[in-house]
Amino acid sequence: MIVSKAKERQDVINMLEGVKSVFLLGCSECATLCGTGSPEALAEMKESLESIGKKVTGTFVAKTGCQVLGTKVELKANKEEVDAADAILVMSCGAGTQSMVEVFKDKKVYPANDTAFLGNMTRFQHFDERCSMCGECIIDKTGGICPVTTCPKGILNGPCGGTNNGFCEVSPDIECAWAKIYARMERTGELEKMRQIIPPKDYSKKLSPKVFVIEKKKEEK
Ligand code: SF4
Ligand code: SF4
């Protein structure tokens, strides 16, 4: 899931300087799980903005904010509320915010959140970064644990000389990714694979902006 953090409220207020009325849009997926785009978060934002004299013309939690066409269709029911607002304040990730830029080409659109990373929710409201979307997954060679992301140095053939009793030299709060990889591959009987040298990654696959189109399969003749 995409992890988002709410901006400081004062930063949002500063962003809305000169804006008298806003429409609030949330997202029922990642931003709701993060508590940054849920119905409760929207209600709290509405109350906060109204307390400083802003008019909130309406609120809506989109099913999937980054789905441009789906959100456009959903928002038809809120057309009057959106039209009445000077701006849309989007409480989702940056992708959801830019969906609104695409849908409402002449309307001001502002982000209420900072988008942080692709994360795993490992316990309630606790998110860990496990994958940094490098575009070429190699974790079949590392016991299913990603050294690109979970080793602060991104070492592909570790550990480095600083590994310390299972922890990382960068911080005693971080487990050494390569100690974890070793322990897991020992458990799964794949230790022999650790003798293979993983070649340098092709980081051109991580360059932005990316486009991915799923092509229709040709019908078999
Ligand atoms: S190697 Fe790591 S960063 Fe790359 S796709 Fe796999 S899990 Fe994600
Ligand atoms: S101690 Fe382990 S996790 Fe830390 S930088 Fe070295 S190999 Fe990576």
GROMACS .gro file of C-alpha atoms and ligand atoms in nm:
model
  237
    1MET     CA    1   0.000   0.000   0.000
    2ILE     CA    2   0.100   0.363  -0.048
    3VAL     CA    3   0.181   0.518   0.287
    4SER     CA    4   0.079   0.880   0.330
    5LYS     CA    5   0.125   1.117   0.622
    6ALA     CA    6  -0.095   1.416   0.697
    7LYS     CA    7   0.082   1.748   0.645
    8GLU     CA    8   0.106   1.981   0.942
    9ARG     CA    9  -0.231   2.156   0.964
   10GLN     CA   10  -0.068   2.499   0.953
   11ASP     CA   11   0.099   2.402   0.624
   12VAL     CA   12  -0.242   2.312   0.481
   13ILE     CA   13  -0.387   2.640   0.604
   14ASN     CA   14  -0.098   2.832   0.448
   15MET     CA   15  -0.156   2.644   0.121
   16LEU     CA   16  -0.519   2.754   0.124
   17GLU     CA   17  -0.440   3.124   0.168
   18GLY     CA   18  -0.689   3.324  -0.037
   19VAL     CA   19  -0.913   3.019  -0.087
   20LYS     CA   20  -1.256   3.080   0.064
   21SER     CA   21  -1.425   2.747  -0.010
   22VAL     CA   22  -1.300   2.393  -0.053
   23PHE     CA   23  -1.427   2.049  -0.147
   24LEU     CA   24  -1.258   1.766   0.043
   25LEU     CA   25  -1.177   1.440  -0.130
   26GLY     CA   26  -1.051   1.126   0.048
   27CYS     CA   27  -0.973   0.774  -0.070
   28SER     CA   28  -1.113   0.450   0.068
   29GLU     CA   29  -0.799   0.249  -0.002
   30CYS     CA   30  -0.447   0.322   0.127
   31ALA     CA   31  -0.524   0.670   0.262
   32THR     CA   32  -0.808   0.532   0.470
   33LEU     CA   33  -0.582   0.261   0.613
   34CYS     CA   34  -0.327   0.532   0.696
   35GLY     CA   35  -0.599   0.747   0.856
   36THR     CA   36  -0.517   1.034   0.617
   37GLY     CA   37  -0.815   1.005   0.380
   38SER     CA   38  -1.083   0.824   0.581
   39PRO     CA   39  -1.433   0.962   0.650
   40GLU     CA   40  -1.316   1.045   1.004
   41ALA     CA   41  -1.011   1.233   0.872
   42LEU     CA   42  -1.231   1.430   0.631
   43ALA     CA   43  -1.477   1.516   0.909
   44GLU     CA   44  -1.192   1.639   1.129
   45MET     CA   45  -1.045   1.846   0.843
   46LYS     CA   46  -1.389   1.995   0.770
   47GLU     CA   47  -1.433   2.101   1.131
   48SER     CA   48  -1.081   2.243   1.146
   49LEU     CA   49  -1.119   2.447   0.826
   50GLU     CA   50  -1.465   2.572   0.922
   51SER     CA   51  -1.326   2.688   1.257
   52ILE     CA   52  -1.098   2.932   1.071
   53GLY     CA   53  -1.377   3.058   0.844
   54LYS     CA   54  -1.336   2.841   0.534
   55LYS     CA   55  -1.650   2.708   0.371
   56VAL     CA   56  -1.647   2.334   0.303
   57THR     CA   57  -1.886   2.282   0.012
   58GLY     CA   58  -1.881   1.902   0.036
   59THR     CA   59  -1.680   1.592   0.120
   60PHE     CA   60  -1.645   1.260  -0.059
   61VAL     CA   61  -1.433   0.949  -0.011
   62ALA     CA   62  -1.349   0.805  -0.354
   63LYS     CA   63  -1.332   0.430  -0.387
   64THR     CA   64  -0.985   0.439  -0.545
   65GLY     CA   65  -0.854   0.795  -0.578
   66CYS     CA   66  -0.574   0.707  -0.821
   67GLN     CA   67  -0.825   0.555  -1.063
   68VAL     CA   68  -0.889   0.863  -1.277
   69LEU     CA   69  -1.195   0.756  -1.475
   70GLY     CA   70  -1.365   0.576  -1.185
   71THR     CA   71  -1.326   0.880  -0.959
   72LYS     CA   72  -1.451   1.110  -1.234
   73VAL     CA   73  -1.767   0.902  -1.267
   74GLU     CA   74  -1.816   0.881  -0.888
   75LEU     CA   75  -1.784   1.259  -0.851
   76LYS     CA   76  -2.066   1.333  -1.097
   77ALA     CA   77  -2.303   1.313  -0.801
   78ASN     CA   78  -2.102   1.588  -0.625
   79LYS     CA   79  -2.076   1.821  -0.927
   80GLU     CA   80  -2.255   2.114  -0.766
   81GLU     CA   81  -2.043   2.091  -0.450
   82VAL     CA   82  -1.720   2.078  -0.650
   83ASP     CA   83  -1.832   2.364  -0.877
   84ALA     CA   84  -1.911   2.576  -0.570
   85ALA     CA   85  -1.561   2.535  -0.427
   86ASP     CA   86  -1.262   2.757  -0.506
   87ALA     CA   87  -1.036   2.452  -0.467
   88ILE     CA   88  -1.025   2.079  -0.401
   89LEU     CA   89  -0.819   1.960  -0.106
   90VAL     CA   90  -0.721   1.600  -0.169
   91MET     CA   91  -0.659   1.371   0.128
   92SER     CA   92  -0.494   1.079  -0.049
   93CYS     CA   93  -0.153   1.006  -0.198
   94GLY     CA   94   0.003   1.226  -0.465
   95ALA     CA   95  -0.140   1.004  -0.736
   96GLY     CA   96  -0.494   1.064  -0.611
   97THR     CA   97  -0.428   1.436  -0.597
   98GLN     CA   98  -0.314   1.434  -0.960
   99SER     CA   99  -0.625   1.239  -1.062
  100MET     CA  100  -0.819   1.547  -0.958
  101VAL     CA  101  -0.589   1.770  -1.163
  102GLU     CA  102  -0.673   1.547  -1.460
  103VAL     CA  103  -1.048   1.550  -1.396
  104PHE     CA  104  -1.090   1.918  -1.301
  105LYS     CA  105  -0.855   2.090  -1.542
  106ASP     CA  106  -0.945   2.448  -1.442
  107LYS     CA  107  -0.990   2.399  -1.068
  108LYS     CA  108  -0.721   2.457  -0.805
  109VAL     CA  109  -0.618   2.125  -0.646
  110TYR     CA  110  -0.404   2.097  -0.329
  111PRO     CA  111  -0.250   1.802  -0.141
  112ALA     CA  112  -0.332   1.757   0.229
  113ASN     CA  113  -0.085   1.470   0.268
  114ASP     CA  114   0.277   1.383   0.203
  115THR     CA  115   0.324   1.054   0.018
  116ALA     CA  116   0.598   0.855   0.189
  117PHE     CA  117   0.660   0.505   0.048
  118LEU     CA  118   0.522   0.169  -0.059
  119GLY     CA  119   0.474  -0.007   0.272
  120ASN     CA  120   0.359  -0.318   0.449
  121MET     CA  121   0.120  -0.269   0.740
  122THR     CA  122   0.291  -0.500   0.986
  123ARG     CA  123   0.069  -0.410   1.279
  124PHE     CA  124  -0.208  -0.158   1.341
  125GLN     CA  125  -0.099   0.182   1.209
  126HIS     CA  126   0.261   0.065   1.176
  127PHE     CA  127   0.408   0.062   0.824
  128ASP     CA  128   0.741  -0.079   0.711
  129GLU     CA  129   0.910  -0.015   0.378
  130ARG     CA  130   0.988  -0.350   0.216
  131CYS     CA  131   0.995  -0.269  -0.158
  132SER     CA  132   1.118   0.045  -0.333
  133MET     CA  133   0.981  -0.054  -0.674
  134CYS     CA  134   1.314  -0.097  -0.850
  135GLY     CA  135   1.147  -0.246  -1.158
  136GLU     CA  136   1.348  -0.568  -1.158
  137CYS     CA  137   1.276  -0.794  -0.862
  138ILE     CA  138   1.565  -1.012  -0.742
  139ILE     CA  139   1.429  -1.146  -0.415
  140ASP     CA  140   1.410  -1.500  -0.554
  141LYS     CA  141   1.787  -1.492  -0.487
  142THR     CA  142   1.762  -1.345  -0.137
  143GLY     CA  143   1.510  -1.560   0.043
  144GLY     CA  144   1.222  -1.327  -0.043
  145ILE     CA  145   1.373  -1.040   0.158
  146CYS     CA  146   1.465  -0.724  -0.033
  147PRO     CA  147   1.819  -0.596   0.029
  148VAL     CA  148   1.767  -0.309  -0.215
  149THR     CA  149   1.517  -0.158   0.028
  150THR     CA  150   1.576  -0.306   0.373
  151CYS     CA  151   1.957  -0.269   0.375
  152PRO     CA  152   2.027   0.106   0.407
  153LYS     CA  153   2.317   0.067   0.163
  154GLY     CA  154   2.116  -0.144  -0.081
  155ILE     CA  155   2.397  -0.400  -0.088
  156LEU     CA  156   2.326  -0.682  -0.333
  157ASN     CA  157   2.591  -0.920  -0.203
  158GLY     CA  158   2.607  -0.870   0.173
  159PRO     CA  159   2.655  -0.834   0.449
  160CYS     CA  160   2.891  -0.540   0.471
  161GLY     CA  161   3.170  -0.528   0.727
  162GLY     CA  162   2.956  -0.332   0.970
  163THR     CA  163   2.700  -0.600   1.047
  164ASN     CA  164   2.685  -0.640   1.423
  165ASN     CA  165   2.522  -0.943   1.587
  166GLY     CA  166   2.228  -0.932   1.350
  167PHE     CA  167   2.190  -0.555   1.355
  168CYS     CA  168   2.293  -0.283   1.113
  169GLU     CA  169   2.582  -0.044   1.162
  170VAL     CA  170   2.366   0.239   1.036
  171SER     CA  171   2.131   0.212   1.335
  172PRO     CA  172   2.094  -0.035   1.623
  173ASP     CA  173   1.718  -0.017   1.557
  174ILE     CA  174   1.756  -0.180   1.215
  175GLU     CA  175   1.806  -0.553   1.176
  176CYS     CA  176   2.079  -0.632   0.924
  177ALA     CA  177   1.896  -0.727   0.606
  178TRP     CA  178   2.166  -0.976   0.515
  179ALA     CA  179   2.157  -1.144   0.857
  180LYS     CA  180   1.783  -1.187   0.802
  181ILE     CA  181   1.840  -1.318   0.451
  182TYR     CA  182   2.096  -1.570   0.580
  183ALA     CA  183   1.868  -1.689   0.860
  184ARG     CA  184   1.573  -1.730   0.627
  185MET     CA  185   1.769  -1.912   0.358
  186GLU     CA  186   1.907  -2.141   0.623
  187ARG     CA  187   1.551  -2.219   0.736
  188THR     CA  188   1.430  -2.282   0.381
  189GLY     CA  189   1.732  -2.494   0.284
  190GLU     CA  190   1.855  -2.247   0.021
  191LEU     CA  191   2.188  -2.142   0.174
  192GLU     CA  192   2.379  -2.272  -0.126
  193LYS     CA  193   2.218  -1.992  -0.332
  194MET     CA  194   2.408  -1.736  -0.125
  195ARG     CA  195   2.725  -1.836  -0.308
  196GLN     CA  196   2.584  -1.684  -0.628
  197ILE     CA  197   2.700  -1.330  -0.700
  198ILE     CA  198   2.405  -1.103  -0.777
  199PRO     CA  199   2.506  -0.878  -1.071
  200PRO     CA  200   2.462  -0.499  -1.056
  201LYS     CA  201   2.104  -0.397  -1.108
  202ASP     CA  202   1.979  -0.215  -1.415
  203TYR     CA  203   1.859   0.103  -1.250
  204SER     CA  204   1.738   0.240  -1.583
  205LYS     CA  205   1.426   0.034  -1.503
  206LYS     CA  206   1.359   0.268  -1.212
  207LEU     CA  207   1.370   0.589  -1.414
  208SER     CA  208   1.062   0.810  -1.408
  209PRO     CA  209   0.813   0.884  -1.545
  210LYS     CA  210   0.707   0.531  -1.629
  211VAL     CA  211   0.416   0.407  -1.835
  212PHE     CA  212   0.285   0.054  -1.831
  213VAL     CA  213   0.016  -0.066  -2.067
  214ILE     CA  214  -0.137  -0.411  -2.034
  215GLU     CA  215  -0.178  -0.534  -2.387
  216LYS     CA  216  -0.475  -0.748  -2.480
  217LYS     CA  217  -0.383  -1.104  -2.557
  218LYS     CA  218  -0.426  -1.187  -2.922
  219GLU     CA  219  -0.704  -1.437  -2.973
  220GLU     CA  220  -0.574  -1.773  -3.074
  221LYS     CA  221  -0.658  -1.863  -3.430
  222SF4     S1  222   1.409  -0.619  -0.560
  222SF4    FE1  223   1.320  -0.515  -0.386
  222SF4     S2  224   1.279  -0.307  -0.460
  222SF4    FE2  225   1.306  -0.437  -0.638
  222SF4     S3  226   1.096  -0.502  -0.692
  222SF4    FE3  227   1.189  -0.664  -0.563
  222SF4     S4  228   1.119  -0.613  -0.356
  222SF4    FE4  229   1.090  -0.429  -0.481
  223SF4     S1  230   2.494  -0.393   0.840
  223SF4    FE1  231   2.361  -0.517   0.705
  223SF4     S2  232   2.177  -0.389   0.668
  223SF4    FE2  233   2.337  -0.255   0.751
  223SF4     S3  234   2.436  -0.168   0.574
  223SF4    FE3  235   2.556  -0.351   0.630
  223SF4     S4  236   2.466  -0.520   0.510
  223SF4    FE4  237   2.321  -0.347   0.502
   0.00000   0.00000   0.00000
